[in-house]
CSV table of C-alpha atoms in Angstrom, one decimal:
chain,number,residue,atom,x,y,z
B,1,UNK,CA,39.3,22.8,174.9
B,2,UNK,CA,39.6,26.6,175.0
B,3,UNK,CA,42.0,28.4,177.3
B,4,UNK,CA,41.1,31.7,179.0
B,5,UNK,CA,43.5,34.6,178.2
B,6,UNK,CA,43.9,37.9,179.9
B,7,UNK,CA,42.8,40.9,177.9
B,8,UNK,CA,45.7,42.5,175.9
B,9,UNK,CA,45.7,45.8,177.8
B,10,UNK,CA,45.7,44.0,181.1
B,11,UNK,CA,48.5,41.8,180.1
B,12,UNK,CA,50.6,44.7,178.8
B,13,UNK,CA,50.0,46.6,182.1
B,14,UNK,CA,51.1,43.5,184.1
B,15,UNK,CA,54.3,43.3,182.0
B,16,UNK,CA,55.0,47.0,182.6
B,17,UNK,CA,54.4,46.5,186.3
B,18,UNK,CA,56.8,43.6,186.5
B,19,UNK,CA,59.4,45.6,184.6
B,20,UNK,CA,59.1,48.5,187.1
B,21,UNK,CA,59.5,46.0,189.9
B,22,UNK,CA,62.7,44.7,188.2
B,23,UNK,CA,63.9,48.3,187.9
B,24,UNK,CA,63.1,49.0,191.5
B,25,UNK,CA,65.1,46.0,192.6
B,26,UNK,CA,68.2,46.4,190.4
B,27,UNK,CA,68.6,50.2,189.7
B,28,UNK,CA,69.6,52.8,192.3
B,29,UNK,CA,67.7,56.1,192.1
B,30,UNK,CA,71.0,57.9,192.5
B,31,UNK,CA,72.1,56.7,189.0
B,32,UNK,CA,70.0,58.9,186.7
B,33,UNK,CA,71.3,57.4,183.4
B,34,UNK,CA,70.5,53.8,184.4
B,35,UNK,CA,67.2,54.8,185.9
B,36,UNK,CA,66.1,56.7,182.7
B,37,UNK,CA,67.2,53.8,180.4
B,38,UNK,CA,65.4,51.2,182.7
B,39,UNK,CA,62.2,53.2,182.9
B,40,UNK,CA,62.2,53.8,179.1
B,41,UNK,CA,62.6,50.1,178.6
B,42,UNK,CA,59.7,49.3,181.0
B,43,UNK,CA,57.3,51.7,179.3
B,44,UNK,CA,58.5,50.7,175.8
B,45,UNK,CA,56.6,47.4,176.3
B,46,UNK,CA,53.4,49.3,175.6
B,47,UNK,CA,54.5,49.2,171.9
B,48,UNK,CA,55.5,45.6,171.8
B,49,UNK,CA,52.4,44.4,169.8
B,50,UNK,CA,52.6,47.0,167.1
B,51,UNK,CA,56.4,47.6,166.9
B,52,UNK,CA,58.1,44.5,168.3
B,53,UNK,CA,61.5,45.1,166.8
B,54,UNK,CA,61.6,48.8,167.9
B,55,UNK,CA,60.5,47.8,171.3
B,56,UNK,CA,63.4,45.4,171.7
B,57,UNK,CA,65.9,48.0,170.5
B,58,UNK,CA,64.5,50.4,173.0
B,59,UNK,CA,65.1,47.9,175.9
B,60,UNK,CA,68.7,47.1,175.0
B,61,UNK,CA,70.2,50.3,176.6
B,62,UNK,CA,68.8,49.2,179.9
B,63,UNK,CA,70.5,45.8,179.6
B,64,UNK,CA,73.7,47.5,178.6
B,65,UNK,CA,73.9,49.9,181.6
B,66,UNK,CA,72.0,47.9,184.3
B,67,UNK,CA,70.8,44.5,185.5
B,68,UNK,CA,67.2,45.3,184.8
B,69,UNK,CA,66.7,42.8,181.9
B,70,UNK,CA,63.1,41.7,182.3
B,71,UNK,CA,61.7,44.3,179.8
B,72,UNK,CA,64.3,43.2,177.2
B,73,UNK,CA,63.4,39.5,177.7
B,74,UNK,CA,59.7,40.3,177.3
B,75,UNK,CA,60.3,42.3,174.2
B,76,UNK,CA,62.5,39.5,172.8
B,77,UNK,CA,59.7,36.9,173.5
B,78,UNK,CA,57.1,39.2,171.7
B,79,UNK,CA,59.4,39.6,168.7
B,80,UNK,CA,59.9,35.8,168.5
B,81,UNK,CA,56.2,35.1,168.7
B,82,UNK,CA,55.4,37.6,165.8
B,83,UNK,CA,58.2,37.2,163.3
B,84,UNK,CA,59.4,34.3,161.1
B,85,UNK,CA,62.8,35.8,160.4
B,86,UNK,CA,65.1,33.3,162.2
B,87,UNK,CA,68.3,35.3,161.4
B,88,UNK,CA,66.9,38.4,162.9
B,89,UNK,CA,66.0,36.5,166.1
B,90,UNK,CA,69.5,35.1,166.3
B,91,UNK,CA,71.0,38.6,165.9
B,92,UNK,CA,68.8,39.9,168.6
B,93,UNK,CA,69.7,37.1,171.0
B,94,UNK,CA,73.4,37.7,170.4
B,95,UNK,CA,72.9,41.5,170.9
B,96,UNK,CA,71.1,40.8,174.2
B,97,UNK,CA,73.9,38.4,175.3
B,98,UNK,CA,76.7,40.9,174.5
B,99,UNK,CA,74.8,43.8,176.1
B,100,UNK,CA,74.1,41.8,179.3
B,101,UNK,CA,77.8,40.7,179.6
B,102,UNK,CA,79.1,44.3,179.1
B,103,UNK,CA,79.3,46.6,182.1
B,104,UNK,CA,78.9,50.1,180.7
B,105,UNK,CA,80.7,52.5,180.8
B,106,UNK,CA,83.8,50.3,181.8
B,107,UNK,CA,83.4,47.0,180.0
B,108,UNK,CA,84.7,44.0,182.0
B,109,UNK,CA,84.9,41.2,179.4
B,110,UNK,CA,87.9,38.9,179.9
B,111,UNK,CA,87.7,35.9,177.6
B,112,UNK,CA,90.7,34.3,179.2
B,113,UNK,CA,88.9,33.7,182.4
B,114,UNK,CA,86.9,30.4,182.7
B,115,UNK,CA,84.1,32.1,184.6
B,116,UNK,CA,83.5,34.3,181.5
B,117,UNK,CA,82.5,31.2,179.4
B,118,UNK,CA,80.2,30.1,182.1
B,119,UNK,CA,78.6,33.5,182.3
B,120,UNK,CA,78.4,33.6,178.5
B,121,UNK,CA,76.6,30.3,178.3
B,122,UNK,CA,74.2,31.3,181.1
B,123,UNK,CA,73.5,34.6,179.4
B,124,UNK,CA,73.1,33.0,175.9
B,125,UNK,CA,70.7,30.4,177.4
B,126,UNK,CA,68.7,33.3,179.1
B,127,UNK,CA,68.4,35.0,175.7
B,128,UNK,CA,67.5,31.8,173.9
B,129,UNK,CA,64.7,30.9,176.3
B,130,UNK,CA,62.3,33.7,175.2
B,131,UNK,CA,63.2,33.1,171.6
B,132,UNK,CA,62.3,29.4,171.8
B,133,UNK,CA,59.2,30.2,173.8
B,134,UNK,CA,58.0,32.8,171.4
B,135,UNK,CA,58.6,30.4,168.4
B,136,UNK,CA,56.7,27.7,170.3
B,137,UNK,CA,53.7,30.1,170.7
B,138,UNK,CA,53.9,31.0,167.1
B,139,UNK,CA,53.9,27.4,166.0
B,140,UNK,CA,51.0,26.6,168.3
B,141,UNK,CA,49.0,29.6,166.8
B,142,UNK,CA,49.8,28.4,163.3
B,143,UNK,CA,48.7,24.9,164.2
B,144,UNK,CA,45.4,26.1,165.6
B,145,UNK,CA,44.8,28.0,162.4
B,146,UNK,CA,45.6,25.0,160.3
B,147,UNK,CA,43.3,22.8,162.4
B,148,UNK,CA,40.5,25.3,162.0
B,149,UNK,CA,41.1,25.2,158.2
B,150,UNK,CA,41.0,21.4,158.2
B,151,UNK,CA,37.8,21.5,160.3
B,152,UNK,CA,36.2,23.9,157.7
B,153,UNK,CA,37.4,21.6,154.9
B,154,UNK,CA,35.9,18.6,156.6
B,155,UNK,CA,32.6,20.4,157.1
B,156,UNK,CA,32.6,21.4,153.4
B,157,UNK,CA,33.3,17.8,152.5
B,158,UNK,CA,30.5,16.6,154.6
B,159,UNK,CA,28.1,19.1,153.0
B,160,UNK,CA,29.2,17.9,149.5
B,161,UNK,CA,28.7,14.3,150.5
B,162,UNK,CA,25.3,15.1,151.9
B,163,UNK,CA,24.4,16.9,148.6
B,164,UNK,CA,25.6,13.9,146.6
B,165,UNK,CA,23.5,11.5,148.6
B,166,UNK,CA,20.5,13.8,148.3
B,167,UNK,CA,21.1,14.1,144.5
B,168,UNK,CA,21.1,10.2,144.3
B,169,UNK,CA,17.9,10.0,146.3
B,170,UNK,CA,16.2,12.7,144.2
B,171,UNK,CA,17.3,10.8,141.0
B,172,UNK,CA,15.9,7.5,142.4
B,173,UNK,CA,12.6,9.3,143.4
B,174,UNK,CA,12.3,10.9,139.9
B,175,UNK,CA,12.8,7.5,138.3
B,176,UNK,CA,10.1,6.0,140.5
B,177,UNK,CA,7.7,8.8,139.7
B,178,UNK,CA,8.3,8.5,136.0
B,179,UNK,CA,8.1,4.7,136.0
B,180,UNK,CA,5.0,4.3,138.2
B,181,UNK,CA,2.9,7.5,138.3
B,182,UNK,CA,3.3,8.5,134.7
B,183,UNK,CA,2.5,5.0,133.5
B,184,UNK,CA,-0.7,4.9,135.5
B,185,UNK,CA,-1.8,8.4,134.5
B,186,UNK,CA,-1.0,7.6,130.8
B,187,UNK,CA,-3.3,4.6,131.0
B,188,UNK,CA,-6.0,6.8,132.5
B,189,UNK,CA,-5.6,9.3,129.7
B,190,UNK,CA,-5.7,6.5,127.0
B,191,UNK,CA,-8.8,4.9,128.5
B,192,UNK,CA,-10.5,8.3,128.8
B,193,UNK,CA,-9.8,8.9,125.1
B,194,UNK,CA,-11.3,5.5,124.2
B,195,UNK,CA,-14.4,6.3,126.3
B,196,UNK,CA,-14.7,9.7,124.7
B,197,UNK,CA,-14.6,8.3,121.2
B,198,UNK,CA,-16.8,5.2,121.8
B,199,UNK,CA,-19.5,6.6,124.0
B,200,UNK,CA,-22.7,8.2,122.5
B,201,UNK,CA,-23.8,9.9,125.8
B,202,UNK,CA,-22.9,13.6,125.7
B,203,UNK,CA,-22.3,13.8,129.5
B,204,UNK,CA,-20.1,10.7,129.4
B,205,UNK,CA,-18.1,12.3,126.5
B,206,UNK,CA,-17.7,15.5,128.4
B,207,UNK,CA,-16.6,13.7,131.6
B,208,UNK,CA,-14.1,11.6,129.5
B,209,UNK,CA,-12.7,14.7,127.9
B,210,UNK,CA,-12.3,16.3,131.3
B,211,UNK,CA,-10.5,13.2,132.6
B,212,UNK,CA,-8.2,13.1,129.6
B,213,UNK,CA,-7.4,16.9,129.8
B,214,UNK,CA,-6.6,16.6,133.5
B,215,UNK,CA,-4.5,13.5,132.9
B,216,UNK,CA,-2.4,15.3,130.2
B,217,UNK,CA,-2.0,18.3,132.5
B,218,UNK,CA,-0.9,16.0,135.3
B,219,UNK,CA,1.6,14.4,133.1
B,220,UNK,CA,3.0,17.8,132.1
B,221,UNK,CA,3.3,18.9,135.7
B,222,UNK,CA,4.8,15.6,136.6
B,223,UNK,CA,7.4,16.0,133.8
B,224,UNK,CA,8.5,19.4,135.3
B,225,UNK,CA,8.6,17.9,138.8
B,226,UNK,CA,10.8,15.1,137.6
B,227,UNK,CA,13.2,17.6,136.0
B,228,UNK,CA,13.4,19.4,139.3
B,229,UNK,CA,14.2,16.2,141.2
B,230,UNK,CA,16.9,15.2,138.7
B,231,UNK,CA,18.6,18.6,139.0
B,232,UNK,CA,21.8,17.8,140.9
B,233,UNK,CA,23.6,21.2,141.1
B,234,UNK,CA,24.4,24.3,139.1
B,235,UNK,CA,21.7,26.8,138.6
B,236,UNK,CA,18.4,26.1,140.4
B,237,UNK,CA,15.6,24.6,138.3
B,238,UNK,CA,12.2,26.2,138.6
B,239,UNK,CA,8.9,24.5,138.4
B,240,UNK,CA,7.5,26.0,135.1
B,241,UNK,CA,5.0,27.5,134.8
B,242,UNK,CA,4.4,29.0,138.2
B,243,UNK,CA,0.7,29.4,138.9
B,244,UNK,CA,-0.8,32.8,139.4
B,245,UNK,CA,-4.2,34.4,140.0
B,246,UNK,CA,-4.8,34.5,136.2
B,247,UNK,CA,-4.9,30.7,136.2
B,248,UNK,CA,-7.7,30.5,138.8
B,249,UNK,CA,-10.6,30.5,136.3
B,250,UNK,CA,-9.1,27.6,134.4
B,251,UNK,CA,-8.5,25.8,137.7
B,252,UNK,CA,-12.1,26.2,138.8
B,253,UNK,CA,-13.4,25.2,135.4
B,254,UNK,CA,-11.2,22.0,135.4
B,255,UNK,CA,-12.0,21.1,139.0
B,256,UNK,CA,-14.6,18.5,138.0
B,257,UNK,CA,-17.2,19.9,140.3
B,258,UNK,CA,-19.8,22.7,140.1
B,259,UNK,CA,-17.9,25.7,141.4
B,260,UNK,CA,-18.1,29.5,141.2
B,261,UNK,CA,-15.2,32.0,141.5
B,262,UNK,CA,-15.8,35.5,142.9
B,263,UNK,CA,-12.7,37.7,143.1
B,264,UNK,CA,-12.6,41.3,144.1
B,265,UNK,CA,-8.8,42.0,144.3
B,266,UNK,CA,-7.6,45.3,143.0
B,267,UNK,CA,-4.1,45.5,141.8
B,268,UNK,CA,-1.5,42.7,141.6
B,269,UNK,CA,-0.1,40.6,144.4
B,270,UNK,CA,3.5,39.4,144.8
B,271,UNK,CA,4.1,36.1,143.1
B,272,UNK,CA,4.5,34.2,146.4
B,273,UNK,CA,1.1,35.4,147.5
B,274,UNK,CA,-0.5,34.5,144.2
B,275,UNK,CA,1.0,31.0,144.4
B,276,UNK,CA,-0.3,30.6,148.0
B,277,UNK,CA,-3.8,31.6,146.9
B,278,UNK,CA,-3.7,29.3,143.9
B,279,UNK,CA,-2.5,26.3,145.9
B,280,UNK,CA,-5.0,26.9,148.6
B,281,UNK,CA,-7.9,26.9,146.2
B,282,UNK,CA,-6.5,23.9,144.3
B,283,UNK,CA,-6.2,21.9,147.5
B,284,UNK,CA,-9.7,22.9,148.7
B,285,UNK,CA,-11.3,21.9,145.4
B,286,UNK,CA,-9.4,18.6,145.4
B,287,UNK,CA,-10.7,17.9,148.9
B,288,UNK,CA,-14.3,18.7,147.8
B,289,UNK,CA,-14.0,16.4,144.9
B,290,UNK,CA,-12.6,13.6,147.0
B,291,UNK,CA,-14.6,13.9,150.2
B,292,UNK,CA,-17.9,15.6,149.2
B,293,UNK,CA,-19.1,14.0,145.9
B,294,UNK,CA,-22.0,15.9,144.4
B,295,UNK,CA,-21.3,19.1,146.4
B,296,UNK,CA,-21.0,22.6,144.9
B,297,UNK,CA,-18.3,25.1,145.9
B,298,UNK,CA,-17.9,28.8,146.0
B,299,UNK,CA,-14.5,30.5,145.9
B,300,UNK,CA,-14.3,34.1,147.2
B,301,UNK,CA,-11.2,36.2,147.1
B,302,UNK,CA,-11.4,39.8,148.5
B,303,UNK,CA,-9.4,42.5,150.1
B,304,UNK,CA,-10.6,43.4,153.6
B,305,UNK,CA,-8.7,46.4,155.1
B,306,UNK,CA,-5.2,45.0,155.7
B,307,UNK,CA,-6.0,41.4,154.9
B,308,UNK,CA,-6.5,39.3,151.7
B,309,UNK,CA,-9.1,36.7,152.6
B,310,UNK,CA,-9.7,33.6,150.5
B,311,UNK,CA,-12.6,31.3,151.4
B,312,UNK,CA,-13.6,28.1,149.7
B,313,UNK,CA,-17.0,26.9,150.9
B,314,UNK,CA,-18.8,23.7,149.7
B,315,UNK,CA,-22.3,22.3,150.4
B,316,UNK,CA,-23.0,19.0,151.9
B,317,UNK,CA,-22.2,16.0,149.7
B,318,UNK,CA,-25.1,14.2,147.9
B,319,UNK,CA,-23.3,10.9,147.4
B,320,UNK,CA,-21.1,8.7,149.6
B,321,UNK,CA,-17.4,9.4,149.2
B,322,UNK,CA,-15.2,6.8,147.6
B,323,UNK,CA,-12.2,5.6,149.7
B,324,UNK,CA,-9.2,7.3,148.0
B,325,UNK,CA,-5.6,7.2,149.2
B,326,UNK,CA,-4.4,10.3,151.0
B,327,UNK,CA,-1.1,11.4,152.7
B,328,UNK,CA,-3.0,13.9,154.9
B,329,UNK,CA,-0.3,16.5,154.3
B,330,UNK,CA,-2.3,18.9,152.1
B,331,UNK,CA,-3.7,21.2,154.9
B,332,UNK,CA,-0.4,21.0,156.8
B,333,UNK,CA,1.5,22.2,153.7
B,334,UNK,CA,-1.0,25.0,153.2
B,335,UNK,CA,-0.6,26.2,156.8
B,336,UNK,CA,3.2,26.2,156.5
B,337,UNK,CA,3.1,28.1,153.3
B,338,UNK,CA,0.7,30.7,154.9
B,339,UNK,CA,2.9,31.0,158.0
B,340,UNK,CA,5.9,31.8,155.8
B,341,UNK,CA,4.0,34.7,154.4
B,342,UNK,CA,2.7,35.9,157.8
B,343,UNK,CA,-0.8,34.5,157.3
B,344,UNK,CA,-3.1,31.8,158.6
B,345,UNK,CA,-5.2,28.9,157.3
B,346,UNK,CA,-8.4,27.8,159.2
B,347,UNK,CA,-11.0,25.2,158.2
B,348,UNK,CA,-14.0,23.5,159.7
B,349,UNK,CA,-17.6,22.3,159.0
B,350,UNK,CA,-20.5,24.7,158.3
B,351,UNK,CA,-23.9,24.7,159.8
B,352,UNK,CA,-25.6,23.3,156.7
B,353,UNK,CA,-23.3,20.2,156.7
B,354,UNK,CA,-20.7,21.6,154.3
B,355,UNK,CA,-17.1,22.6,154.8
B,356,UNK,CA,-15.2,25.9,154.6
B,357,UNK,CA,-11.5,26.6,154.2
B,358,UNK,CA,-10.2,30.1,154.9
B,359,UNK,CA,-6.8,31.7,154.0
B,360,UNK,CA,-5.8,35.1,155.4
B,361,UNK,CA,-2.7,36.9,154.2
B,362,UNK,CA,-1.5,40.3,155.4
B,363,UNK,CA,-1.9,43.2,153.0
B,364,UNK,CA,0.3,45.9,154.4
B,365,UNK,CA,0.6,47.9,151.3
B,366,UNK,CA,4.2,47.1,150.6
B,367,UNK,CA,3.5,45.6,147.2
């Protein structure tokens, strides 16, 4: 629960005003010495935040020569709230007590009178009150700072706990990927190798070789992905190698479908743009292979004014599609990647029964 506080200048002005009222009520204008000391004490409160000890010393003459003590009490409270020197506070409280009990210029300090001890106790209590109050405020401020530090430490501990849990989940996921996916892909590669060696049909041999090559490539990418998932801290682990535009011809050749690549880009793109184009073409060709068997595809990449435009267009399928598992997150991921780069991804059927996916990225010339 937060408390509202007056702005510092407004509070200082209020203390000065209260001190002037105290001067007006206890000092006669016909006494210039007392009036000057009292006014000096009142306006000295403007220095209380930067020079608390000096401010208190400037208010003592007013206590010594008059009954205007409000400024000295305020200065003593400020000093107590800002310093940790208990001995200095005790000396200042004693100095206030002696100054308040002394009537300058003719001291009237009779220790043999019982009333003197009563006055001494009352004055000492008056001096101790702002000291204790200032120390209480200082303790409360220190406690608030300590609580804030504890809160930050708890937040940091929660973050570390969350990171530990995430690391365990990533390790478990990596183990599952290695035990299940890599085993299945390895079997595919082995069976493709057997088919390649045992078959006499040239087309079957070529298809088996393609399946084996893609299986080996998938295992290699899976191995890098598992290393990323098993990374639990320290330096970040990159997925190596990162794809670029130079890898597009190989991607098209290994797509398993009849595809053509036409690129007209001049100059080099930033790595994030190259990866976005590569992943878009990869996802589009994967979808053609899964959902449009027998179709052909054309990949076009060109620079149009202030836009890099990538289109992947396929013809209508010639065979029925096989039911294959899909998470339906491919296009969603492409759109998110494009939005991070300020671009868009659109897709839809064509008039001849095919399908087209289009990626547009801004080319503002800042590369």
